Short mmCIF file of C-alpha atoms in Angstrom, two decimals:
data_model
loop_
_atom_site.label_atom_id
_atom_site.label_comp_id
_atom_site.label_asym_id
_atom_site.label_seq_id
_atom_site.Cartn_x
_atom_site.Cartn_y
_atom_site.Cartn_z
CA MET Z 27 114.09 88.82 92.71
CA THR Z 28 112.84 85.27 92.53
CA THR Z 29 109.89 84.00 94.53
CA MET Z 30 111.56 80.87 95.81
CA THR Z 31 114.79 79.76 97.49
CA GLU Z 32 116.14 76.35 98.47
CA THR Z 33 118.09 75.51 101.61
CA ALA Z 34 120.62 72.79 102.20
CA SER Z 35 118.13 70.75 104.25
CA GLY Z 36 115.80 70.26 101.28
CA LEU Z 37 113.39 73.04 102.22
CA ARG Z 38 112.16 75.31 99.46
CA GLU Z 39 110.86 78.71 100.46
CA PHE Z 40 108.15 80.61 98.62
CA LYS Z 41 108.29 84.41 98.89
CA MET Z 42 105.49 86.94 98.63
CA PRO Z 43 105.45 87.95 94.95
CA ASP Z 44 104.63 91.36 93.51
CA VAL Z 45 101.00 90.62 92.67
CA GLY Z 46 100.46 94.04 91.08
CA GLU Z 47 102.46 96.72 89.33
CA GLY Z 48 104.78 98.15 91.97
CA LEU Z 49 102.88 96.96 95.06
CA THR Z 50 105.10 96.56 98.11
CA GLU Z 51 102.97 94.53 100.52
CA ALA Z 52 99.94 92.26 100.78
CA GLU Z 53 97.79 90.87 103.59
CA ILE Z 54 97.34 87.12 103.97
CA LEU Z 55 93.57 86.65 104.03
CA LYS Z 56 93.35 82.86 104.20
CA TRP Z 57 95.60 79.81 104.19
CA TYR Z 58 94.29 76.82 102.26
CA VAL Z 59 97.00 74.49 103.61
CA LYS Z 60 98.62 73.76 106.96
CA ALA Z 61 101.89 72.26 108.17
CA GLY Z 62 102.10 68.62 107.11
CA ASP Z 63 99.85 68.93 104.03
CA THR Z 64 101.09 67.71 100.67
CA VAL Z 65 101.09 70.32 97.91
CA THR Z 66 101.59 70.03 94.17
CA ASP Z 67 102.94 72.40 91.55
CA GLY Z 68 100.28 75.01 90.73
CA GLN Z 69 98.12 74.33 93.79
CA VAL Z 70 96.63 77.45 95.40
CA VAL Z 71 98.00 77.69 98.95
CA CYS Z 72 96.67 81.05 100.13
CA GLU Z 73 94.65 84.13 99.26
CA VAL Z 74 96.19 87.57 99.72
CA GLU Z 75 94.75 91.06 99.52
CA THR Z 76 96.64 94.01 98.13
CA ALA Z 77 95.61 97.62 97.90
CA LYS Z 78 93.88 96.77 94.63
CA ALA Z 79 92.46 93.25 94.69
CA ALA Z 80 92.28 89.85 96.34
CA VAL Z 81 94.55 87.30 94.61
CA GLU Z 82 95.05 83.55 95.05
CA LEU Z 83 98.69 82.41 95.07
CA PRO Z 84 99.70 79.04 93.60
CA ILE Z 85 102.91 77.36 94.74
CA PRO Z 86 105.40 76.46 91.98
CA PHE Z 87 106.72 73.11 93.27
CA ASP Z 88 105.74 69.81 94.94
CA GLY Z 89 106.39 68.79 98.53
CA VAL Z 90 105.10 68.73 102.09
CA VAL Z 91 104.33 71.98 103.92
CA HIS Z 92 106.99 72.41 106.59
CA GLU Z 93 106.02 75.80 107.97
CA LEU Z 94 103.63 78.71 107.45
CA ARG Z 95 105.70 81.77 108.31
CA PHE Z 96 102.80 84.16 108.93
CA PRO Z 97 99.29 83.71 110.31
CA GLU Z 98 96.15 84.94 108.58
CA GLY Z 99 95.60 88.68 108.86
CA THR Z 100 99.30 89.55 108.69
CA THR Z 101 100.55 92.18 106.23
CA VAL Z 102 103.73 90.88 104.56
CA ASP Z 103 106.23 92.84 102.49
CA VAL Z 104 106.98 91.69 98.95
CA GLY Z 105 110.01 89.40 99.00
CA GLN Z 106 109.45 87.92 102.46
CA VAL Z 107 109.18 84.15 102.79
CA ILE Z 108 105.60 83.12 103.59
CA ILE Z 109 105.78 79.32 103.38
CA ALA Z 110 108.48 76.63 103.54
CA VAL Z 111 108.00 73.28 101.78
CA ASP Z 112 110.02 70.11 102.25
CA VAL Z 113 110.62 68.87 98.72
CA ASN Z 114 111.89 65.54 100.11
CA GLY Z 115 108.57 65.02 101.88
CA GLY Z 116 110.05 63.54 105.06
CA ALA Z 117 110.68 66.38 107.49
CA ALA Z 118 108.42 66.90 110.47
CA PRO Z 119 106.28 70.03 110.24
CA ALA Z 120 107.38 73.07 112.17
CA ALA Z 121 105.33 74.82 114.83
CA PRO Z 122 102.55 77.13 113.58
CA PRO Z 123 103.47 80.79 113.07
CA ALA Z 124 101.37 81.96 116.01
CA GLU Z 125 103.59 80.00 118.43
CA ALA Z 126 106.99 80.38 116.81
CA GLN Z 127 107.74 83.42 114.73
CA ALA Z 128 111.38 82.50 114.11
CA PRO Z 129 112.63 79.51 112.03
CA ALA Z 130 113.87 76.40 113.86
CA ALA Z 131 117.47 76.61 114.99
CA SER Z 132 118.26 73.33 113.26
CA ALA Z 133 117.35 74.71 109.83
CA PRO Z 134 118.41 78.36 109.60
CA THR Z 135 117.80 80.24 106.38
CA ALA Z 136 119.17 83.49 105.12
CA SER Z 137 115.73 84.87 104.40
CA ALA Z 138 114.12 84.02 107.76
CA PRO Z 139 112.58 87.07 109.43
CA ALA Z 140 114.37 88.58 112.40
CA THR Z 141 112.79 88.13 115.82
CA GLY Z 142 114.46 91.02 117.55
CA SER Z 143 115.81 88.80 120.36
CA ALA Z 144 119.25 89.34 121.81
CA PRO Z 145 122.06 87.12 120.41
CA ALA Z 146 123.34 84.24 122.51
CA ALA Z 147 126.50 84.65 124.52
CA PRO Z 148 129.71 83.80 122.68
CA ALA Z 149 130.47 80.98 125.15
CA GLU Z 150 127.31 79.13 124.15
CA ARG Z 151 128.06 79.08 120.46
CA THR Z 152 129.70 75.70 120.00
CA GLU Z 153 128.60 75.00 116.45
CA ALA Z 154 131.06 75.70 113.68
CA PRO Z 155 129.95 78.15 111.03
CA PRO Z 156 128.56 76.51 107.88
CA GLU Z 157 130.98 76.03 105.05
CA LYS Z 158 130.58 78.24 102.03
CA PRO Z 159 129.58 76.42 98.85
CA ALA Z 160 132.14 76.02 96.14
CA ALA Z 161 132.33 78.76 93.56
CA SER Z 162 131.17 76.33 90.89
CA GLU Z 163 128.01 75.57 92.87
CA GLU Z 164 127.00 79.19 93.40
CA LYS Z 165 124.21 80.37 91.16
CA PRO Z 166 124.35 83.86 89.73
CA LYS Z 167 121.74 86.21 91.13
CA PRO Z 168 119.23 87.61 88.66
CA VAL Z 169 119.77 91.19 87.61
CA GLY Z 170 116.91 93.69 87.64
CA ARG Z 171 113.24 92.69 87.85
CA THR Z 172 112.39 89.14 86.91
CA PRO Z 173 108.99 87.63 86.16
CA VAL Z 174 107.28 85.90 89.07
CA LEU Z 175 103.97 84.05 89.42
CA VAL Z 176 101.91 87.23 89.13
CA GLY Z 177 103.43 90.38 87.66
CA TYR Z 178 107.13 91.12 88.19
CA GLY Z 179 109.17 90.99 91.34
CA VAL Z 180 111.00 93.96 92.72
CA ALA Z 181 114.66 94.37 91.89
CA GLU Z 182 117.08 92.55 94.15
CA SER Z 183 118.71 95.77 95.22
CA SER Z 184 115.39 97.30 96.19
CA THR Z 185 115.12 95.10 99.27
CA LYS Z 186 118.36 96.41 100.74
CA ARG Z 187 118.29 99.22 103.25
CA ARG Z 188 119.97 102.39 102.05
CA PRO Z 189 122.69 103.82 104.30
CA ARG Z 190 121.70 106.91 106.24
CA ARG Z 191 123.34 109.97 104.79
CA GLY Z 192 124.91 112.62 106.91
CA VAL Z 193 125.57 110.36 109.92
CA PRO Z 194 129.32 110.16 110.72
CA ALA Z 195 130.77 106.78 111.54
CA GLN Z 196 131.15 106.08 115.26
CA GLN Z 197 133.59 103.94 117.12
CA PRO Z 198 132.02 100.86 118.74
CA GLU Z 199 132.72 102.22 122.24
CA ALA Z 200 131.10 105.60 121.49
CA ALA Z 201 128.06 103.95 119.84
CA ALA Z 202 127.60 101.64 122.82
CA ALA Z 203 127.82 104.55 125.25
CA LYS Z 204 125.25 106.53 123.26
CA VAL Z 205 122.82 103.59 123.21
CA ALA Z 206 123.31 103.10 126.96
CA VAL Z 207 122.57 106.77 127.69
CA GLN Z 208 119.46 106.81 125.48
CA SER Z 209 118.31 103.53 127.02
CA GLU Z 210 118.53 105.01 130.51
CA LEU Z 211 116.61 108.09 129.40
CA ASN Z 212 113.80 105.92 127.99
CA GLY Z 213 113.52 103.94 131.21
CA HIS Z 214 114.64 100.58 129.84
CA GLY Z 215 117.95 100.22 131.63
CA HIS Z 216 121.25 99.37 129.98
CA THR Z 217 121.02 97.29 126.80
CA ALA Z 218 123.65 95.91 124.50
CA VAL Z 219 124.19 97.16 120.98
CA THR Z 220 122.17 94.99 118.59
CA ALA Z 221 121.28 94.99 114.91
CA ARG Z 222 119.20 97.78 113.44
CA PRO Z 223 115.68 97.33 114.83
CA LEU Z 224 112.86 96.46 112.45
CA ALA Z 225 110.21 99.17 112.00
CA LYS Z 226 108.27 100.71 109.14
CA PRO Z 227 109.08 104.27 108.04
CA PRO Z 228 106.04 105.89 109.76
CA VAL Z 229 107.02 104.21 113.03
CA ARG Z 230 110.62 105.39 112.65
CA LYS Z 231 109.41 108.95 112.09
CA LEU Z 232 107.18 108.73 115.17
CA ALA Z 233 110.10 107.50 117.25
CA LYS Z 234 112.30 110.31 115.93
CA ASP Z 235 109.65 112.92 116.73
CA LEU Z 236 109.25 111.57 120.27
CA GLY Z 237 112.99 111.19 120.84
CA VAL Z 238 112.85 107.41 121.29
CA ASP Z 239 115.77 105.19 120.31
CA LEU Z 240 114.25 102.18 118.55
CA ALA Z 241 117.13 100.00 119.76
CA THR Z 242 115.73 100.29 123.29
CA VAL Z 243 112.12 99.46 122.38
CA THR Z 244 110.77 95.98 122.93
CA PRO Z 245 108.94 94.90 119.74
CA SER Z 246 105.52 93.27 119.90
CA GLY Z 247 104.77 92.91 116.18
CA PRO Z 248 105.32 89.77 114.09
CA ASP Z 249 108.95 88.86 113.44
CA GLY Z 250 110.17 91.46 115.90
CA ILE Z 251 108.71 94.48 114.10
CA ILE Z 252 108.27 97.55 116.30
CA THR Z 253 104.75 99.03 116.18
CA ARG Z 254 103.41 102.49 116.99
CA GLU Z 255 102.06 101.14 120.29
CA ASP Z 256 105.56 99.97 121.23
CA VAL Z 257 106.93 103.48 120.65
CA HIS Z 258 104.17 105.06 122.72
CA ALA Z 259 104.81 102.53 125.48
CA ALA Z 260 108.47 103.53 125.49
CA VAL Z 261 107.49 107.17 125.89
CA ALA Z 262 105.18 106.53 128.84
CA PRO Z 263 107.88 106.14 131.52
CA ALA Z 264 109.89 109.06 130.17
CA ALA Z 265 108.36 111.59 132.61
CA PRO Z 266 110.74 111.00 135.59
CA VAL Z 267 113.83 111.53 133.44
CA GLN Z 268 114.64 114.80 135.24
CA GLU Z 269 114.87 112.94 138.58
CA THR Z 270 117.67 110.70 137.33
CA PRO Z 271 120.91 111.63 139.13
CA ALA Z 272 123.57 113.13 136.94
CA ALA Z 273 126.03 110.58 138.32
CA ALA Z 274 124.12 107.81 136.56
CA VAL Z 275 125.34 109.11 133.23
CA SER Z 276 128.96 108.47 132.40
CA ALA Z 277 131.06 111.63 132.21
CA SER Z 278 132.62 110.41 128.97
CA ALA Z 279 129.27 110.00 127.22
CA PRO Z 280 128.01 112.86 125.03
CA ALA Z 281 125.25 114.96 126.51
CA PRO Z 282 121.87 113.88 125.11
CA VAL Z 283 119.90 116.33 123.04
CA ARG Z 284 116.73 117.47 124.79
CA ALA Z 285 113.80 115.84 123.00
CA PRO Z 286 110.58 117.74 122.38
CA ALA Z 287 107.85 117.21 124.92
CA PRO Z 288 106.11 113.95 124.02
CA ALA Z 289 102.48 114.03 123.02
CA PRO Z 290 100.12 112.83 125.74
CA VAL Z 291 99.35 109.14 125.49
CA VAL Z 292 95.67 108.78 124.64
CA THR Z 293 93.84 105.85 126.16
CA TYR Z 294 90.84 104.19 124.55
CA ASP Z 295 87.88 102.37 126.01
CA GLY Z 296 87.74 99.04 124.22
CA ALA Z 297 84.15 98.47 125.34
CA ARG Z 298 82.96 101.74 123.77
CA GLU Z 299 85.24 102.05 120.75
CA THR Z 300 86.54 99.78 118.02
CA ARG Z 301 89.84 100.52 116.26
CA ILE Z 302 90.14 99.11 112.76
CA PRO Z 303 93.58 98.93 111.08
CA VAL Z 304 93.75 100.93 107.84
CA LYS Z 305 94.94 98.52 105.15
CA GLY Z 306 94.06 96.97 101.82
CA VAL Z 307 91.43 98.72 99.73
CA ARG Z 308 90.60 101.24 102.47
CA LYS Z 309 94.25 102.31 102.71
CA ALA Z 310 94.56 102.69 98.93
CA THR Z 311 91.26 104.57 98.68
CA ALA Z 312 92.26 106.99 101.43
CA ALA Z 313 95.61 107.75 99.80
CA ALA Z 314 94.02 108.18 96.36
CA MET Z 315 91.24 110.47 97.57
CA VAL Z 316 93.56 112.68 99.62
CA GLY Z 317 95.99 112.90 96.72
CA SER Z 318 93.23 113.75 94.26
CA ALA Z 319 91.45 116.28 96.48
CA PHE Z 320 94.65 118.23 97.22
CA THR Z 321 96.17 117.96 93.73
CA ALA Z 322 93.38 118.57 91.24
CA PRO Z 323 91.23 121.70 91.71
CA HIS Z 324 87.72 120.26 91.76
CA VAL Z 325 84.67 121.99 90.33
CA THR Z 326 81.21 120.39 90.61
CA GLU Z 327 78.15 121.38 88.60
CA PHE Z 328 74.59 120.13 89.03
CA VAL Z 329 71.55 119.72 86.82
CA THR Z 330 68.09 118.31 87.58
CA VAL Z 331 66.51 116.53 84.64
CA ASP Z 332 63.26 114.80 83.70
CA VAL Z 333 64.22 111.22 82.79
CA THR Z 334 60.68 109.89 82.30
CA ARG Z 335 61.28 109.01 78.64
CA THR Z 336 64.51 107.20 79.50
CA MET Z 337 62.75 105.13 82.16
CA LYS Z 338 60.02 104.26 79.65
CA LEU Z 339 62.69 103.15 77.16
CA VAL Z 340 64.28 100.92 79.80
CA GLU Z 341 60.92 99.25 80.47
CA GLU Z 342 60.30 98.85 76.75
CA ILE Z 343 63.67 97.15 76.24
CA LYS Z 344 63.00 94.80 79.17
CA ARG Z 345 59.68 93.75 77.62
CA ALA Z 346 61.16 93.09 74.17
CA PRO Z 347 64.97 92.70 74.50
CA ASP Z 348 65.21 90.84 71.17
CA THR Z 349 64.07 93.96 69.35
CA TYR Z 350 67.17 95.82 70.55
CA GLY Z 351 69.60 92.91 70.44
CA LEU Z 352 69.80 92.82 74.23
CA GLN Z 353 68.35 89.37 74.88
CA GLY Z 354 69.92 87.72 77.92
CA LEU Z 355 71.55 90.98 79.06
CA ARG Z 356 70.73 93.11 82.06
CA VAL Z 357 69.15 96.43 81.16
CA ASN Z 358 68.86 99.26 83.70
CA PRO Z 359 69.04 103.07 83.73
CA LEU Z 360 72.81 102.96 84.36
CA LEU Z 361 73.30 101.41 80.92
CA LEU Z 362 71.64 104.34 79.15
CA ILE Z 363 73.36 106.87 81.44
CA ALA Z 364 76.73 105.36 80.52
CA LYS Z 365 75.88 105.53 76.82
CA ALA Z 366 74.75 109.15 77.22
CA LEU Z 367 78.07 110.10 78.84
CA LEU Z 368 80.03 108.37 76.06
CA VAL Z 369 78.08 110.32 73.43
CA ALA Z 370 78.72 113.58 75.31
CA ILE Z 371 82.45 112.82 75.40
CA LYS Z 372 82.38 112.09 71.65
CA ARG Z 373 80.85 115.54 71.10
CA HIS Z 374 83.39 117.19 73.44
CA PRO Z 375 86.57 115.07 73.31
CA GLU Z 376 88.65 117.71 75.11
CA VAL Z 377 87.11 116.62 78.41
CA ASN Z 378 88.71 113.17 78.09
CA ALA Z 379 92.25 114.09 79.13
CA SER Z 380 94.79 113.94 81.95
CA TRP Z 381 97.33 116.32 83.46
CA ASP Z 382 101.04 115.47 83.15
CA GLU Z 383 102.66 117.49 85.92
CA ALA Z 384 106.22 116.31 85.19
CA ASN Z 385 106.17 117.39 81.55
CA GLN Z 386 103.65 120.22 81.98
CA GLU Z 387 101.41 118.76 79.29
CA ILE Z 388 97.73 117.97 78.84
CA VAL Z 389 97.35 114.44 77.49
CA GLN Z 390 94.32 114.04 75.23
CA LYS Z 391 92.92 110.48 75.29
CA HIS Z 392 91.52 109.13 72.01
CA TYR Z 393 89.88 106.27 73.88
CA VAL Z 394 87.49 106.08 76.81
CA ASN Z 395 88.05 103.60 79.63
CA LEU Z 396 84.79 104.10 81.50
CA GLY Z 397 85.09 103.56 85.25
CA ILE Z 398 82.12 102.34 87.29
CA ALA Z 399 82.40 102.95 91.05
CA ALA Z 400 81.33 99.79 92.89
CA ALA Z 401 80.70 99.30 96.60
CA THR Z 402 81.96 95.85 97.61
CA PRO Z 403 82.46 94.08 100.95
CA ARG Z 404 86.16 94.94 100.61
CA GLY Z 405 85.42 98.64 100.09
CA LEU Z 406 85.04 101.03 97.18
CA ILE Z 407 86.70 99.98 93.93
CA VAL Z 408 86.55 101.53 90.45
CA PRO Z 409 87.06 98.97 87.68
CA ASN Z 410 86.72 100.29 84.17
CA ILE Z 411 85.38 99.11 80.82
CA LYS Z 412 88.25 99.24 78.34
CA ASP Z 413 87.58 101.08 75.07
CA ALA Z 414 83.97 101.75 76.04
CA HIS Z 415 83.72 104.39 73.29
CA ALA Z 416 83.90 101.70 70.61
CA LYS Z 417 81.19 99.43 72.04
CA THR Z 418 77.64 99.13 70.81
CA LEU Z 419 74.78 99.21 73.31
CA PRO Z 420 74.62 95.38 73.57
CA GLN Z 421 78.40 95.18 73.98
CA LEU Z 422 78.32 97.89 76.64
CA ALA Z 423 75.53 96.04 78.48
CA GLU Z 424 77.54 92.82 78.44
CA SER Z 425 80.73 94.51 79.70
CA LEU Z 426 78.81 96.35 82.40
CA GLY Z 427 77.19 93.13 83.63
CA GLU Z 428 80.53 91.31 83.78
CA LEU Z 429 82.18 94.21 85.60
CA VAL Z 430 79.49 94.39 88.29
CA ALA Z 431 79.38 90.60 88.82
CA THR Z 432 83.15 90.34 89.13
CA ALA Z 433 83.28 93.24 91.59
CA ARG Z 434 80.58 91.73 93.80
CA ASP Z 435 82.45 88.41 93.90
CA GLY Z 436 85.62 90.22 94.96
CA LYS Z 437 87.52 88.91 91.92
CA THR Z 438 88.32 92.21 90.21
CA SER Z 439 91.91 92.12 88.96
CA PRO Z 440 94.37 95.00 89.44
CA ALA Z 441 94.54 95.49 85.66
CA ALA Z 442 90.77 96.11 85.53
CA MET Z 443 91.20 99.08 87.87
CA GLN Z 444 94.02 100.77 85.97
CA GLY Z 445 93.95 103.21 83.09
CA GLY Z 446 90.51 104.76 83.62
CA THR Z 447 89.73 108.10 81.96
CA VAL Z 448 86.26 109.08 83.28
CA THR Z 449 84.00 107.51 85.92
CA ILE Z 450 80.33 107.14 86.82
CA THR Z 451 79.23 106.75 90.45
CA ASN Z 452 75.59 105.81 90.99
CA VAL Z 453 74.84 107.13 94.48
CA GLY Z 454 71.13 107.00 93.71
CA VAL Z 455 71.01 103.30 94.63
CA PHE Z 456 71.44 104.41 98.26
CA GLY Z 457 68.42 106.73 98.07
CA VAL Z 458 70.30 110.05 98.01
CA ASP Z 459 69.71 112.85 95.55
CA THR Z 460 73.30 113.49 94.49
CA GLY Z 461 76.77 114.29 95.80
CA THR Z 462 80.04 116.05 95.02
CA PRO Z 463 82.25 113.16 93.88
CA ILE Z 464 86.04 113.25 94.09
CA LEU Z 465 87.97 112.50 90.93
CA ASN Z 466 89.65 109.16 90.54
CA PRO Z 467 93.41 110.00 90.38
CA GLY Z 468 94.58 110.60 86.82
CA GLU Z 469 91.08 111.19 85.46
CA SER Z 470 89.47 114.41 84.31
CA ALA Z 471 85.79 113.96 85.24
CA ILE Z 472 83.37 111.91 87.30
CA LEU Z 473 79.57 111.86 86.94
CA ALA Z 474 77.37 111.23 90.00
CA VAL Z 475 73.82 110.02 89.40
CA GLY Z 476 71.21 110.58 92.09
CA SER Z 477 68.07 108.60 92.86
CA ILE Z 478 65.23 108.71 90.33
CA LYS Z 479 61.99 109.81 92.01
CA LEU Z 480 58.48 110.86 91.08
CA GLN Z 481 58.33 114.62 91.52
CA PRO Z 482 55.99 117.41 90.42
CA TRP Z 483 57.33 118.79 87.15
CA VAL Z 484 56.08 121.29 84.61
CA HIS Z 485 55.52 119.25 81.44
CA LYS Z 486 53.86 120.81 78.38
CA GLY Z 487 52.59 123.70 80.46
CA LYS Z 488 51.06 121.55 83.19
CA VAL Z 489 52.35 120.28 86.54
CA LYS Z 490 52.54 116.51 86.36
CA PRO Z 491 54.33 113.74 88.28
CA ARG Z 492 57.50 112.91 86.35
CA GLN Z 493 60.58 110.72 86.92
CA VAL Z 494 63.29 113.20 87.93
CA THR Z 495 66.93 112.86 88.94
CA THR Z 496 69.88 115.14 89.70
CA LEU Z 497 73.25 114.77 87.97
CA ALA Z 498 76.54 116.14 89.33
CA LEU Z 499 79.70 116.42 87.28
CA SER Z 500 83.03 117.03 89.02
CA PHE Z 501 85.98 117.91 86.80
CA ASP Z 502 89.62 118.95 87.02
CA HIS Z 503 89.65 122.72 86.49
CA ARG Z 504 93.25 122.56 85.24
CA LEU Z 505 91.98 120.64 82.21
CA VAL Z 506 88.33 121.52 81.92
CA ASP Z 507 86.99 125.08 81.87
CA GLY Z 508 83.53 125.85 83.16
CA GLU Z 509 82.15 126.16 79.63
CA LEU Z 510 83.40 122.73 78.58
CA GLY Z 511 82.21 121.05 81.77
CA SER Z 512 78.80 122.68 81.44
CA LYS Z 513 78.41 121.53 77.84
CA VAL Z 514 79.25 117.94 78.74
CA LEU Z 515 76.80 117.87 81.64
CA ALA Z 516 74.08 119.58 79.57
CA ASP Z 517 74.50 117.01 76.78
CA VAL Z 518 74.13 114.10 79.20
CA ALA Z 519 70.98 115.66 80.63
CA ALA Z 520 69.56 116.35 77.15
CA ILE Z 521 70.06 112.73 76.07
CA LEU Z 522 68.39 111.38 79.22
CA GLU Z 523 65.48 113.76 78.68
CA GLN Z 524 65.15 112.74 75.02
CA PRO Z 525 66.89 109.34 74.57
CA LYS Z 526 66.21 109.51 70.82
CA ARG Z 527 69.24 111.81 70.73
CA LEU Z 528 71.36 108.68 71.16
CA ILE Z 529 70.54 107.99 67.50
CA THR Z 530 70.98 111.51 66.14
CA TRP Z 531 74.04 112.44 68.20
CA GLY Z 532 75.66 109.03 68.53
#
């Protein structure tokens, strides 16, 4: 699937590309252009957010913006046209997307989104159908997935709707009668048979569960898409169905199947509650955490450790970074904790693995892509340091600094969040002692680090104030037995208690 099309009127259309591996939709965060603006090849026209990252999209041709098909905040499927550009530079700009969701009648395009409105009466159609281009002018369609601006587009066939299996073909008269009966039952009166209504799979399932025919529902979403609220609104007047006289239903129409009792419509007080759509990073995080929690059997172990010597080493490095080759680099306890975990994995490589359910195999990883959980304005993300096992302490400090800075700026790429093997989450920065972290999908272990506090501690036979923290290691019990998990956690604690072990064990 290509990311652009050209119409006979000189308009070129730019489609939402697949900005990540296999992503199906993205939200338009911000438009940098408006109708009437001149754009050049490679100019960034908008910023979109996927389930993995925020990405800026450049346009691949010159011209004048004719129309923005979707307003900011709209979630658009991959392959849908998001902007039309007049390559001739002379056409008047179209109305903004908030006022006109459908393309202008004078310039129809095959890829324009449907509005869900009823077709005009046959008597009003006076225009002749457009002539088909000559066979020599037709361009062959690309086969399979083709490269786009970012990543690869979905296959052309993947955008087609699959036919419903198990549904026998109906005559037009019978289908019209069935729609009329269902329309009466839903309280919308008689409606004509139209094209298949636009709705996402969860909305279709909701309508099926509530016994609502989507053809009778008035859409309120962009481009005529039916929302969950539309389905609930269609159910609301369904209570007086039993009072409808039997004579109102044609004797030739099939008897409707009794639908299950609809769930009560819940009302919300907008002044006391705020409803936030689940999308972007939050949607991806929710799906990943649910999938991980109910797929991998989690076990979490805890250990409280005296990290006074590690904290002294951090302060020593900060005072004389040149001595350790860390000049100009940020040094903090997380750096030494990360190095301690890498040394523990080197001593127990079996913990660095993944579970292949399809092939019933345990995949041992001979590399460590160390994930660092980061809280950002967009939500929780887990970018990882590639081949962290092979990095020296200065190299690890540099990679860690770049990872954190990029995450805070919201510029983490999808590739940086793929392929992790183990993760560290530093919940101590929020002042909590520890937690029971959930595994990042596809990984075998995650280490949670609690806050470091002065606590009374028995040191050399005397109670003294020492810097103490609590570590928690969650691991996949399919891969990691209790003995192995305990050894890994004990090694991390031992290194933080005596950081000189980084030299002897590393």
